[in-house]
């Protein structure tokens, strides 16, 4: 059972999401929050698997709430999905850096919302190749020249290669085809890389891939 916390200041939005999610056999709504402070308290009390977090909320916005959740080691298993009005929300970039596992637009189709909750509940990130490329482009615009991260020293050459491919938005299946290995082998390499780097999911691998210099803006193609 995937337990979900709904954090949105609009009661109608929460009610709509609750009706959809509670109708599923494998998903349940563990609680609701109407602002960021309430969301953080609810996450600490309820320990949900997934938080659907609106970016713009009173008292404490979703971005700040996500930072607090991401900074708490006791909440490492909690996955946050940011809810935005527009796909190119100006805060999406910062949300990923704060520890969010991805984002959804509020008017997404019900089937896509359910797929997203299940995917994040299983540890995946909601980052399409197009979104990944936009995130990297944001890094290129906002960041200084990447510096090699000492934390990458523990990775094998193949793990670095896989991490770079994740960074440019390839799925496990695409990585497998690129490296001529099985999808299971590709998934294993991705998982081991995440464990070694302490990354929550693929979204954070993208951040690390760029910041370490493994991925460069010129790769966007």
Short mmCIF file of C-alpha atoms in Angstrom, two decimals:
data_model
loop_
_atom_site.label_atom_id
_atom_site.label_comp_id
_atom_site.label_asym_id
_atom_site.label_seq_id
_atom_site.Cartn_x
_atom_site.Cartn_y
_atom_site.Cartn_z
CA UNK A 1 0.00 0.00 0.00
CA UNK A 2 1.38 3.41 -1.03
CA UNK A 3 0.55 6.04 1.58
CA UNK A 4 0.16 9.59 0.24
CA UNK A 5 0.04 12.98 1.96
CA UNK A 6 -1.79 15.77 0.12
CA UNK A 7 -0.37 19.26 0.72
CA UNK A 8 -2.29 22.02 -1.04
CA UNK A 9 -3.97 25.17 0.23
CA UNK A 10 -7.01 24.59 -1.99
CA UNK A 11 -9.47 22.21 -0.34
CA UNK A 12 -11.12 21.44 -3.67
CA UNK A 13 -7.83 20.24 -5.13
CA UNK A 14 -7.19 18.03 -2.11
CA UNK A 15 -10.71 16.61 -2.28
CA UNK A 16 -10.31 15.74 -5.95
CA UNK A 17 -6.98 14.03 -5.42
CA UNK A 18 -8.29 12.17 -2.35
CA UNK A 19 -11.30 10.82 -4.22
CA UNK A 20 -9.11 9.52 -7.02
CA UNK A 21 -6.36 8.05 -4.85
CA UNK A 22 -8.58 6.45 -2.21
CA UNK A 23 -10.48 4.62 -4.96
CA UNK A 24 -7.33 2.60 -5.74
CA UNK A 25 -6.63 -0.74 -4.11
CA UNK A 26 -2.92 -0.04 -3.68
CA UNK A 27 -3.00 3.64 -2.63
CA UNK A 28 -4.39 5.40 0.42
CA UNK A 29 -4.39 9.04 1.51
CA UNK A 30 -2.64 9.15 4.89
CA UNK A 31 -3.44 12.79 5.56
CA UNK A 32 -3.81 16.33 4.28
CA UNK A 33 -2.14 19.69 4.88
CA UNK A 34 -3.22 23.20 3.88
CA UNK A 35 0.17 24.93 4.23
CA UNK A 36 3.86 24.09 4.28
CA UNK A 37 4.29 24.10 8.05
CA UNK A 38 1.38 21.72 8.46
CA UNK A 39 2.83 19.54 5.69
CA UNK A 40 6.18 19.17 7.46
CA UNK A 41 4.48 18.32 10.75
CA UNK A 42 2.24 15.78 9.01
CA UNK A 43 5.19 14.14 7.25
CA UNK A 44 7.04 13.74 10.54
CA UNK A 45 3.96 12.32 12.25
CA UNK A 46 2.61 10.09 9.47
CA UNK A 47 5.75 9.11 7.51
CA UNK A 48 3.94 8.80 4.15
CA UNK A 49 5.62 7.18 1.15
CA UNK A 50 4.76 10.06 -1.20
CA UNK A 51 3.90 13.72 -0.63
CA UNK A 52 2.03 15.64 -3.34
CA UNK A 53 3.27 19.12 -2.47
CA UNK A 54 1.92 22.34 -3.93
CA UNK A 55 4.70 24.85 -4.54
CA UNK A 56 2.75 27.95 -3.55
CA UNK A 57 1.21 27.72 -0.07
CA UNK A 58 0.83 30.13 2.87
CA UNK A 59 3.06 30.29 5.98
CA UNK A 60 5.71 28.07 4.40
CA UNK A 61 5.81 27.40 0.68
CA UNK A 62 6.23 23.94 -0.80
CA UNK A 63 9.84 24.54 -1.72
CA UNK A 64 10.87 25.44 1.82
CA UNK A 65 8.83 22.54 3.19
CA UNK A 66 10.58 20.17 0.78
CA UNK A 67 13.97 21.45 1.94
CA UNK A 68 13.06 20.71 5.56
CA UNK A 69 11.88 17.22 4.68
CA UNK A 70 14.94 16.53 2.56
CA UNK A 71 17.30 17.73 5.28
CA UNK A 72 15.85 15.37 7.90
CA UNK A 73 17.63 11.97 7.77
CA UNK A 74 14.68 10.38 9.56
CA UNK A 75 12.54 11.22 6.53
CA UNK A 76 14.91 9.82 3.91
CA UNK A 77 12.29 7.34 2.70
CA UNK A 78 9.70 10.05 1.98
CA UNK A 79 9.38 11.07 -1.67
CA UNK A 80 8.10 14.55 -2.55
CA UNK A 81 6.39 15.36 -5.85
CA UNK A 82 5.86 19.06 -6.47
CA UNK A 83 2.50 20.20 -7.85
CA UNK A 84 2.67 23.12 -10.25
CA UNK A 85 0.23 25.13 -12.31
CA UNK A 86 2.61 25.31 -15.27
CA UNK A 87 5.10 22.67 -16.36
CA UNK A 88 7.88 25.24 -16.64
CA UNK A 89 7.34 26.59 -13.16
CA UNK A 90 10.26 28.81 -12.16
CA UNK A 91 10.66 26.86 -8.94
CA UNK A 92 10.96 23.39 -10.44
CA UNK A 93 14.73 23.71 -10.72
CA UNK A 94 15.10 24.63 -7.05
CA UNK A 95 12.62 21.93 -6.05
CA UNK A 96 14.78 19.21 -7.55
CA UNK A 97 17.83 20.59 -5.77
CA UNK A 98 15.84 20.68 -2.53
CA UNK A 99 15.20 16.95 -2.82
CA UNK A 100 11.94 16.61 -4.76
CA UNK A 101 11.61 13.48 -6.87
CA UNK A 102 9.87 15.30 -9.68
CA UNK A 103 6.80 17.33 -10.44
CA UNK A 104 3.31 17.17 -11.89
CA UNK A 105 1.06 19.82 -13.34
CA UNK A 106 -2.21 20.10 -11.42
CA UNK A 107 -4.38 19.43 -14.45
CA UNK A 108 -2.63 16.16 -15.29
CA UNK A 109 -4.87 13.31 -16.40
CA UNK A 110 -6.06 10.97 -13.58
CA UNK A 111 -4.31 7.94 -15.10
CA UNK A 112 -1.04 9.89 -15.29
CA UNK A 113 -1.36 11.00 -11.66
CA UNK A 114 -1.84 7.40 -10.54
CA UNK A 115 1.10 6.23 -12.65
CA UNK A 116 3.24 8.97 -11.14
CA UNK A 117 2.33 8.15 -7.55
CA UNK A 118 3.08 4.47 -8.14
CA UNK A 119 6.37 5.22 -9.88
CA UNK A 120 7.61 7.53 -7.14
CA UNK A 121 6.36 5.11 -4.49
CA UNK A 122 8.67 2.51 -6.05
CA UNK A 123 11.64 4.87 -5.97
CA UNK A 124 11.61 6.26 -9.50
CA UNK A 125 11.78 9.95 -10.38
CA UNK A 126 9.31 11.89 -12.49
CA UNK A 127 11.79 13.27 -14.96
CA UNK A 128 11.20 12.84 -18.65
CA UNK A 129 14.19 13.31 -20.97
CA UNK A 130 12.82 16.72 -21.97
CA UNK A 131 12.51 17.83 -18.36
CA UNK A 132 15.98 16.48 -17.60
CA UNK A 133 17.44 18.52 -20.42
CA UNK A 134 15.71 21.66 -19.17
CA UNK A 135 17.09 21.05 -15.69
CA UNK A 136 20.61 20.69 -17.08
CA UNK A 137 20.11 23.85 -19.12
CA UNK A 138 19.14 25.63 -15.89
CA UNK A 139 22.35 24.41 -14.27
CA UNK A 140 24.27 25.75 -17.23
CA UNK A 141 22.63 29.15 -16.82
CA UNK A 142 22.89 29.41 -13.04
CA UNK A 143 25.98 27.46 -12.01
CA UNK A 144 29.68 28.14 -12.13
CA UNK A 145 32.09 25.84 -13.97
CA UNK A 146 31.51 22.32 -12.58
CA UNK A 147 34.15 20.96 -10.27
CA UNK A 148 34.98 17.29 -10.01
CA UNK A 149 33.31 15.96 -6.89
CA UNK A 150 35.46 13.89 -4.55
CA UNK A 151 32.41 11.75 -3.84
CA UNK A 152 32.62 10.32 -7.36
CA UNK A 153 35.98 8.72 -6.56
CA UNK A 154 34.21 5.63 -5.26
CA UNK A 155 32.41 4.97 -8.54
CA UNK A 156 33.64 2.49 -11.11
CA UNK A 157 34.23 3.65 -14.67
CA UNK A 158 31.01 1.94 -15.76
CA UNK A 159 29.04 3.59 -12.94
CA UNK A 160 30.33 7.00 -14.01
CA UNK A 161 29.29 6.21 -17.55
CA UNK A 162 25.83 5.15 -16.43
CA UNK A 163 25.47 8.23 -14.23
CA UNK A 164 26.30 10.48 -17.18
CA UNK A 165 23.64 8.73 -19.29
CA UNK A 166 21.08 9.21 -16.52
CA UNK A 167 22.13 12.86 -16.50
CA UNK A 168 21.19 13.35 -20.14
CA UNK A 169 17.77 11.82 -19.56
CA UNK A 170 18.11 8.22 -20.71
CA UNK A 171 15.87 5.54 -19.19
CA UNK A 172 17.24 2.20 -17.98
CA UNK A 173 16.13 0.59 -21.23
CA UNK A 174 17.88 3.28 -23.28
CA UNK A 175 21.02 2.96 -21.18
CA UNK A 176 20.95 -0.80 -21.72
CA UNK A 177 20.78 -0.36 -25.49
CA UNK A 178 23.53 2.27 -25.46
CA UNK A 179 25.89 0.07 -23.43
CA UNK A 180 24.75 -3.24 -24.97
CA UNK A 181 23.79 -4.75 -21.62
CA UNK A 182 20.52 -6.08 -20.22
CA UNK A 183 17.96 -3.66 -18.72
CA UNK A 184 18.44 -5.44 -15.38
CA UNK A 185 22.18 -4.79 -15.51
CA UNK A 186 21.58 -1.13 -16.33
CA UNK A 187 19.12 -0.84 -13.45
CA UNK A 188 21.64 -2.46 -11.11
CA UNK A 189 24.35 0.02 -12.11
CA UNK A 190 21.97 2.94 -11.56
CA UNK A 191 20.92 1.60 -8.15
CA UNK A 192 24.50 1.03 -7.00
CA UNK A 193 25.49 4.51 -8.12
CA UNK A 194 22.60 6.03 -6.17
CA UNK A 195 23.56 4.07 -3.05
CA UNK A 196 27.23 5.08 -3.26
CA UNK A 197 26.38 8.75 -3.70
CA UNK A 198 23.51 8.80 -1.21
CA UNK A 199 21.12 10.00 -3.92
CA UNK A 200 17.43 9.56 -3.24
CA UNK A 201 16.53 8.97 -6.88
CA UNK A 202 17.39 9.73 -10.48
CA UNK A 203 16.54 13.39 -10.03
CA UNK A 204 19.42 13.84 -7.62
CA UNK A 205 21.70 11.85 -9.89
CA UNK A 206 20.99 14.45 -12.58
CA UNK A 207 22.02 17.22 -10.19
CA UNK A 208 25.22 15.41 -9.23
CA UNK A 209 26.02 14.49 -12.82
CA UNK A 210 26.03 18.13 -13.84
CA UNK A 211 27.68 19.55 -10.74
CA UNK A 212 30.52 17.02 -10.99
CA UNK A 213 31.13 17.82 -14.64
CA UNK A 214 30.07 14.40 -15.94
CA UNK A 215 27.34 16.12 -17.95
CA UNK A 216 27.97 19.32 -19.87
CA UNK A 217 25.47 21.73 -21.47
CA UNK A 218 26.81 20.83 -24.91
CA UNK A 219 25.41 17.33 -24.48
CA UNK A 220 21.82 18.52 -24.69
CA UNK A 221 21.67 17.98 -28.44
#
